[in-house]
Structure formats: C-alpha cells, structure tokens
Short mmCIF file of C-alpha atoms in Angstrom, two decimals:
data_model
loop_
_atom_site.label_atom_id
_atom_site.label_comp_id
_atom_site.label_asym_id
_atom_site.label_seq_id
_atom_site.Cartn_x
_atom_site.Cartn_y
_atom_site.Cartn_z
CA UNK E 1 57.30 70.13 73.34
CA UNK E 2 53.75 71.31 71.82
CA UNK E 3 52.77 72.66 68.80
CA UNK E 4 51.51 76.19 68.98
CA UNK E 5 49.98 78.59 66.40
CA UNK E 6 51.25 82.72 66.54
CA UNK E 7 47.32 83.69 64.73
CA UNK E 8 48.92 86.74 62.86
CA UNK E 9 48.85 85.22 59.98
CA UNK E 10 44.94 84.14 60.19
CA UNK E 11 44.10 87.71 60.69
CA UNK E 12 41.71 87.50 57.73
CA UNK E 13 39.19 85.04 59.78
CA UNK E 14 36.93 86.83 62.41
CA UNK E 15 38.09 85.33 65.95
CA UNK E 16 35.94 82.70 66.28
CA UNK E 17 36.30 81.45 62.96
CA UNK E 18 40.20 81.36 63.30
CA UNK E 19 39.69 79.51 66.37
CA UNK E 20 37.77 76.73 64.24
CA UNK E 21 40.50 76.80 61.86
CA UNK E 22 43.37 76.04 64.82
CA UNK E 23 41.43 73.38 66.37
CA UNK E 24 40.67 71.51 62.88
CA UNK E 25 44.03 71.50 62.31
CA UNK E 26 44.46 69.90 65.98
CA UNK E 27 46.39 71.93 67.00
CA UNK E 28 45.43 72.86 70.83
CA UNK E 29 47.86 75.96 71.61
CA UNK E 30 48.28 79.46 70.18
CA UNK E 31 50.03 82.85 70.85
CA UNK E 32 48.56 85.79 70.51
CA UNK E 33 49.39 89.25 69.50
CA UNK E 34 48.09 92.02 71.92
CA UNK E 35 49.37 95.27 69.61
CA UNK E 36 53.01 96.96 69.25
CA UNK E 37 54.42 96.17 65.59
CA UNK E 38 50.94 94.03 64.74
CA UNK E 39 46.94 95.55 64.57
CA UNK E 40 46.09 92.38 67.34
CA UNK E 41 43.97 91.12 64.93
CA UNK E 42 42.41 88.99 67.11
CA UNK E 43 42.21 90.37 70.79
CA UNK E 44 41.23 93.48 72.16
CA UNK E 45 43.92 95.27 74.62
CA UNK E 46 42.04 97.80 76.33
CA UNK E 47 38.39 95.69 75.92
CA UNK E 48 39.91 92.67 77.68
CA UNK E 49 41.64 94.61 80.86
CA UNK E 50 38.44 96.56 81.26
CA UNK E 51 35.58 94.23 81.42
CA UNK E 52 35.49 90.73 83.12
CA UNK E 53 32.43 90.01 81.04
CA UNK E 54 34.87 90.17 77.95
CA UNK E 55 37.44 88.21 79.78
CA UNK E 56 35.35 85.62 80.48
CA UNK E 57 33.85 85.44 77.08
CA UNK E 58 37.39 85.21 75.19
CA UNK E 59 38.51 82.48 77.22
CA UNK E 60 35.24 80.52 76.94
CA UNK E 61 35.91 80.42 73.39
CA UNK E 62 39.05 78.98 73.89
CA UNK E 63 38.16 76.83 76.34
CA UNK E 64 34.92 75.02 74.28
CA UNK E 65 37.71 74.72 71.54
CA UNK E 66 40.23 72.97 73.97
CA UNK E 67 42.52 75.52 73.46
CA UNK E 68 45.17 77.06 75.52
CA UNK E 69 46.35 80.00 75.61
CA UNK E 70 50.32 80.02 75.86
CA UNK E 71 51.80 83.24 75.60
CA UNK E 72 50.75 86.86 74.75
CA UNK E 73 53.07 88.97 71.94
CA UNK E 74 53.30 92.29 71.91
CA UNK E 75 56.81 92.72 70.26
CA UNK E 76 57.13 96.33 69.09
CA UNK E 77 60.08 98.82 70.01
CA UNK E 78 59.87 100.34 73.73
CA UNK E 79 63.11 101.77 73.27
CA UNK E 80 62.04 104.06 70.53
CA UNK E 81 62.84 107.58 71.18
CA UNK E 82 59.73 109.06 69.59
CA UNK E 83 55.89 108.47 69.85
CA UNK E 84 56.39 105.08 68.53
CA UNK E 85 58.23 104.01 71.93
CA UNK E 86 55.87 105.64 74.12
CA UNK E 87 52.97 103.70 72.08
CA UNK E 88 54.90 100.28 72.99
CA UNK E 89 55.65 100.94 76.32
CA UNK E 90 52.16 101.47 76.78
CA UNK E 91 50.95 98.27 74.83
CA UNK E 92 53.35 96.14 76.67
CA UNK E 93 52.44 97.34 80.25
CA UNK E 94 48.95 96.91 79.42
CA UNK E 95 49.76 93.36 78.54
CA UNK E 96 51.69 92.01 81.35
CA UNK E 97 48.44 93.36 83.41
CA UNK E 98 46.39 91.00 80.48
CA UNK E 99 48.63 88.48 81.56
CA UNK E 100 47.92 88.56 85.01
CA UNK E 101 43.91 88.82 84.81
CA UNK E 102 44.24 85.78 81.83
CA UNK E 103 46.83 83.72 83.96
CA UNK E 104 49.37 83.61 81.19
CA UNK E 105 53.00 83.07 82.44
CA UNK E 106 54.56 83.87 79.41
CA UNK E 107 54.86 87.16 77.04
CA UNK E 108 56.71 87.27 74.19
CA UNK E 109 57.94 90.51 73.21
CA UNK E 110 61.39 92.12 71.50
CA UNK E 111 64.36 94.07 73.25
CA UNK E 112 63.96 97.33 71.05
CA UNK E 113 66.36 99.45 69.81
CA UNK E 114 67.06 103.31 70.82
CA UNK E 115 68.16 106.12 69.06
CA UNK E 116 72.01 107.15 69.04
CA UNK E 117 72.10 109.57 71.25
CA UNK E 118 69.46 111.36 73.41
CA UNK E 119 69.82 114.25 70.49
CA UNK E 120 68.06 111.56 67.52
CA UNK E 121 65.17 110.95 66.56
CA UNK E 122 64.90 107.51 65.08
CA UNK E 123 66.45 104.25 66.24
CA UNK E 124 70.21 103.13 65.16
CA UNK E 125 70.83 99.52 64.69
CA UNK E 126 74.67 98.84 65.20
CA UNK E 127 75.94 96.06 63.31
CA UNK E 128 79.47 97.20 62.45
CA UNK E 129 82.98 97.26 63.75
CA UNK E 130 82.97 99.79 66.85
CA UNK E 131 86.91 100.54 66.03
CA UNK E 132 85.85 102.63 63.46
CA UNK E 133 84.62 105.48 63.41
CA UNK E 134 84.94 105.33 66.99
CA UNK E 135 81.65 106.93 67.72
CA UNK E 136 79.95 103.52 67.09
CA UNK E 137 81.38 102.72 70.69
CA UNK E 138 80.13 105.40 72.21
CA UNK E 139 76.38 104.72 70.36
CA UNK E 140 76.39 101.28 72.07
CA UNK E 141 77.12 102.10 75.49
CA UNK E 142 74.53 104.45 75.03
CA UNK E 143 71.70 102.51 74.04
CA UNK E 144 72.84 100.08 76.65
CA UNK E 145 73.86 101.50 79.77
CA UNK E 146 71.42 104.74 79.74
CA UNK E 147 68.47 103.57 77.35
CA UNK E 148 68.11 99.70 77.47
CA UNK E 149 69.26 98.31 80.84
CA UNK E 150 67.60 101.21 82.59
CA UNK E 151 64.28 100.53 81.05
CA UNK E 152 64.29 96.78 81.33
CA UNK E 153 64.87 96.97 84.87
CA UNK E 154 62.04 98.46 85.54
CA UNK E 155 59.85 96.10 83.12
CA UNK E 156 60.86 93.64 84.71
CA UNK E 157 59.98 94.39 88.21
CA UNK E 158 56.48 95.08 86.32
CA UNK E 159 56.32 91.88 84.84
CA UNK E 160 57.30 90.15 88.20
CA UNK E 161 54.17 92.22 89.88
CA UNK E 162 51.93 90.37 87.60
CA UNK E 163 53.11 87.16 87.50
CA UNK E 164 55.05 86.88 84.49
CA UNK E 165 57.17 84.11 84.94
CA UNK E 166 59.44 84.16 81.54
CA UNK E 167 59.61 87.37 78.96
CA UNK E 168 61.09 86.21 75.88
CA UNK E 169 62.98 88.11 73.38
CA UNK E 170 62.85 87.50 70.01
CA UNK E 171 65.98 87.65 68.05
CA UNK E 172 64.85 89.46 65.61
CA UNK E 173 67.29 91.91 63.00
CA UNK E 174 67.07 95.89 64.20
CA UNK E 175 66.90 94.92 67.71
CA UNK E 176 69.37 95.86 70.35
CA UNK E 177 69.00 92.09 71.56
CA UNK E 178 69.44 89.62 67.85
CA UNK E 179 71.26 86.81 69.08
CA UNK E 180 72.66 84.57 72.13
CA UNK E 181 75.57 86.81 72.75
CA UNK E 182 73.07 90.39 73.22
CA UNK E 183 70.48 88.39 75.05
CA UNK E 184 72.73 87.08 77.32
CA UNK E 185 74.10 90.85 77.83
CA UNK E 186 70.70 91.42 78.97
CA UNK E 187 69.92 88.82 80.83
CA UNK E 188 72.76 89.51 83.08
CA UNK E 189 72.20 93.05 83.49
CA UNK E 190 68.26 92.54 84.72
CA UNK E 191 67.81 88.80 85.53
CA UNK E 192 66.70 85.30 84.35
CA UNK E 193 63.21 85.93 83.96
CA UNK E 194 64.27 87.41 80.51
CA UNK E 195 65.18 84.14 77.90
CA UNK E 196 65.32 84.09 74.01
CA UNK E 197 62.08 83.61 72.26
CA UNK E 198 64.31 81.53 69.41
CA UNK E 199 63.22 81.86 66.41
CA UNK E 200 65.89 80.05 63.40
CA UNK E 201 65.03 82.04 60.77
CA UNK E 202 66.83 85.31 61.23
CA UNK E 203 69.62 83.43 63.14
CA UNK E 204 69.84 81.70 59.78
CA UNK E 205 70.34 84.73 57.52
CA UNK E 206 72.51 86.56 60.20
CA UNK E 207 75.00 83.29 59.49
CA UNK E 208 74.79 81.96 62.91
CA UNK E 209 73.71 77.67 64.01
CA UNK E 210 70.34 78.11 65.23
CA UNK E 211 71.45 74.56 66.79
CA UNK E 212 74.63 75.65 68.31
CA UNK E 213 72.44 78.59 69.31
CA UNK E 214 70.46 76.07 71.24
CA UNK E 215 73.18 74.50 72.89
CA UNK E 216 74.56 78.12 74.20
CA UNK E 217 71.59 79.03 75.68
CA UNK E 218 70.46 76.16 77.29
CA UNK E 219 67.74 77.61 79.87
CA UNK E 220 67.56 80.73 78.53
CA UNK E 221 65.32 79.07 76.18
CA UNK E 222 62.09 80.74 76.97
CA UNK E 223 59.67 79.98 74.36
CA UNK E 224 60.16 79.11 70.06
CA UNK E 225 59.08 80.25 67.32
CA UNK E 226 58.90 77.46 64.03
CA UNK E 227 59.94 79.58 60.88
CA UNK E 228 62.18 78.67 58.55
CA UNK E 229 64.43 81.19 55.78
CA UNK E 230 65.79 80.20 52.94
CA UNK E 231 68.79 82.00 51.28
CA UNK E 232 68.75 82.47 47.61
CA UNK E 233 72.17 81.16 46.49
CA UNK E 234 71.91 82.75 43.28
CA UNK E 235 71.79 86.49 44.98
CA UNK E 236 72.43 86.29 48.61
CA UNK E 237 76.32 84.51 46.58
CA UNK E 238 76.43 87.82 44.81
CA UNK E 239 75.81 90.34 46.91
CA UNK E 240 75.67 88.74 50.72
CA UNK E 241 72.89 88.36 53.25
CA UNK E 242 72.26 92.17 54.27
CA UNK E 243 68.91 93.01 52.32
CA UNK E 244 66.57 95.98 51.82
CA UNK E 245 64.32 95.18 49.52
CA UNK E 246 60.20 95.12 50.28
CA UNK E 247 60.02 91.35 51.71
CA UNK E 248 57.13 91.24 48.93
CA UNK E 249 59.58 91.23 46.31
CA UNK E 250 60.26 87.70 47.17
CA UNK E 251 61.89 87.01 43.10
CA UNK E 252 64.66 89.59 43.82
CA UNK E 253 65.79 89.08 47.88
CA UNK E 254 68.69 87.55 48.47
CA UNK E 255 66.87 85.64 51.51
CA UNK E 256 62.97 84.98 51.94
CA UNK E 257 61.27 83.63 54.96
CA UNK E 258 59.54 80.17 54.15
CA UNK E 259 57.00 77.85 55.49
CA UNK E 260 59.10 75.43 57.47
CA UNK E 261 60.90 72.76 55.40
CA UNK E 262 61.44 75.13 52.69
CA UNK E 263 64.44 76.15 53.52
CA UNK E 264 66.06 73.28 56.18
CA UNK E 265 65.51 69.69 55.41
CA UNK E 266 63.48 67.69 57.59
CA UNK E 267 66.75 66.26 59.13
CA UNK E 268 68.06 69.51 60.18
CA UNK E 269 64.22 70.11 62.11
CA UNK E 270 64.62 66.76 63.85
CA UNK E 271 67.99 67.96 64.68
CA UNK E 272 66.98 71.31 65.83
CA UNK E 273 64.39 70.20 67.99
CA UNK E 274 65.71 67.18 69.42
CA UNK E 275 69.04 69.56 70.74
CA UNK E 276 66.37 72.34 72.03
CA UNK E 277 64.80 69.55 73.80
CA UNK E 278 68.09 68.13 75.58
CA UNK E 279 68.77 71.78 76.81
CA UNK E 280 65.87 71.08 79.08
CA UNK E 281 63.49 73.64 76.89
CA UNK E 282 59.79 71.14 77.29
CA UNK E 283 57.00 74.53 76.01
CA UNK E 284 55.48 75.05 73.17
CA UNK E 285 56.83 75.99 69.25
CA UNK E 286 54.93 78.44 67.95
CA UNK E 287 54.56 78.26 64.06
CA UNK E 288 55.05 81.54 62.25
CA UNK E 289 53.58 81.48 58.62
CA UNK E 290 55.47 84.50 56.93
CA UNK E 291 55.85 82.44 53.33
CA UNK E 292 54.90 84.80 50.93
CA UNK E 293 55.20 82.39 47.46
CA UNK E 294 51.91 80.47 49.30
CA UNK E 295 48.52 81.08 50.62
CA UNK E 296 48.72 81.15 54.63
CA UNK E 297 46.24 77.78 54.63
CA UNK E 298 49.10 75.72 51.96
CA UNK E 299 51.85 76.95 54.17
CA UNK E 300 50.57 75.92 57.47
CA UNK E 301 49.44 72.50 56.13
CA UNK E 302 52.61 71.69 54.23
#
C-alpha cells in the first residue's frame, strides 16, 4: 500500500505551495477534492474540463513534484431532494469527465441520502428500528428502491463511459450507504465497480471493527482513508456515541476525530493495515487530518 495525502486540510497554501509541502514530507500521492461538500480548494472543476492548456499545466506541476495523482473526491449528497442534490449531481458528473481527460481510475465520492418521501424537502437519515413506527419501513424502501438504486444505476453507466474503474463510497454517518452491510446493498443492486472508500473513524464511533470490517469486505475495498476517532470515555460513558454538538467544541463531544494514533495504538494500525492488506486491497491510504486540538502541520507530522 502507499501513502496518500486528501489536500483539504492544506487548503490554506496556494496550490503550488501545498504541492511543496506534500513532496517535503515525501509523500508522492494525493487525492483531491473537485467540489460537492468541500470549496476544491485546490483544483478548478469547470477550468480543468474546459481548457487543455490548464490540464496540462496542473499535471505538470504534479509531475515536476513526482507526484501522482490517485483519486478525485467529490463526496457531497446527489440524492438530495433540493438544489443541494442537483448541485452534486452536477459536480460529480463533471468529475468522472475530469477523470477521464486526467486518466484517473478512481473517484471517491459518498452514497447520499434522500428525503422521506417525494413530498420532503430535506434528507432523512434512518438509523432506528423500522418495527416502529412502521413508517420507518416504508422511508427506507423509498430512498432505496425509487431514489438511490435508480440514480446509481445510471452513475454508474456514466462512470463506466469514462473510464472509471472503482467509485468508492465513503462510510460516512448521514449517508444512505455507512457501513459494510449498506454498501454491500448497493453494490449488489448496481455492480462491483462501486467498493467502500474505508475510512475507521466513523466505523469506530458507530461501534463497529473497522478490522472485521476489513475482513467482510474483502475486494470491495476500493480505496482508504487514514483517520483515526477517539471516544471520550468520560461523556460518550454517560450519554453514548450519538452526538450533535459543533465538532469545534472538541472539550464537550462525546467523540472527536484525531490525527492517527490518537485514538488507536500503533498496534491496532499495524493490525488494521496488515488485515486490509491480506484482503488483497494493494492502493493507496489517504491521510485525512480532521484533528482539531492541533495545527494541520503537528497533526500530519505526528
């Protein structure tokens, strides 16, 4: 496996400049953000698929760095009912055409999550018992069989006309698809070129094994993200993992996402990694720096 960089969290440097930083950190691979949930602090959407000129220039300043270009992002919510969803859908056509005219194989991306019913207005994350109050069953086949499978279908068949090999989902909270179980859902429905983007952290606070997680997948192991969580025993014991609070009120959550080996030991990494390994998954891991209690530079470096 390779060590990747998602540059997010270096949106503060110009492009160039963030480049430098990667590379003096030798670290040779990075993932990108193209728009949906993030500003793309770094790339251009509708520059890049318009001028070949500004193709060529972005990847010559990779390519002086020795750096590769691994996957674009453009996680957002497609299945939004509102102008939100027709703002994603749009981003994340746009980028499996980047991908094609940049030769990337790989976009990284979430499942989304629809409304309830074609009547709402804002997206309804189901985490609950469906035996009651029996709507709840109905909501899920809903978003599933009329919103989601419909949809992905089709995005698929778009990604396969550019040469997307692998779109991985990111099993992230408030998503339709948040863990092995719902990805696999999908993945049956619309086909194998749709894997997990696995990313421990929110597998962690959800109380799942990102490591048996591993093992259940096996191939469906599209790409990984390295971020690590850390529950805070003396709240998340009180009053249990589900949190709303601003994830800049880092003293009060019960759970805070870390720079990684801040929450899991360096044993359970080496663990972690050496079982996504033996599930055949050989890409890159794509460090995440979401660690709020440090500056971006300490938590990438620690």
């Amino acid at each position: 496996m390779k060590l990747s960089y998602v540059t997010d969290s270096l949106g503060h440097l110009p492009f160039e400049e963030m480049l430098d930083f990667v590379a003096e950190l030798g670290i040779d691979t990075i993932e990108m953000t193209t728009g949906g949930w993030s500003p793309a602090p770094h790339l251009r959407l509708d520059e890049l698929l318009e001028s070949e000129q500004k193709r060529s220039e972005f990847l010559n300043s990779l390519e002086k760095r020795n750096i590769k270009l691994c996957a674009l992002n453009c996680s957002g919510n497609p299945l939004d009912p509102g102008e939100l969803g027709r703002e994603h859908r749009e981003v994340t056509e746009k980028t499996m055409e980047l991908a094609q005219l940049l030769g990337v194989k790989k976009v990284i991306m979430m499942s989304g999550l629809p409304a309830g019913s074609p009547e709402d207005k804002v997206p309804n994350w189901i985490t609950y018992t469906v035996s009651w109050p029996p709507t709840l069953k109905d909501i899920l086949d809903y978003q599933w069989n009329e919103v989601a499978i419909p949809y992905w279908r089709g995005l698929v068949k778009k990604a396969e006309e550019c040469g997307v090999e692998k779109i991985a989902l990111e099993n992230f909270s408030s998503q339709l698809v948040y863990n092995p179980e719902t990805l696999f859902k999908l993945r049956n429905a619309v086909g194998p070129i749709v894997g997990l983007n696995l990313d421990p952290s929110h597998l962690l606070w959800m109380g799942a094994d990102p490591i048996l997680s591993a093992r259940e997948l096996g191939a469906a192991i599209h790409h990984v993200h390295g971020k690590d969580v850390r529950l805070e025993r003396h709240l998340s014991g009180v009053n249990g993992v589900l949190e709303t609070k601003e994830v800049t009120d880092v003293a009060n959550r019960a759970w805070n996402y870390v720079a990684v080996g801040c929450g899991q030991d360096l044993q359970w990494w080496k663990e972690f990694f050496s079982v996504v390994k033996m599930m055949g998954y050989d890409g890159e891991v794509s460090l995440e720096m979401e660690d709020l209690t440090m500056s971006v530079e300490a938590g990438v470096r620690t």
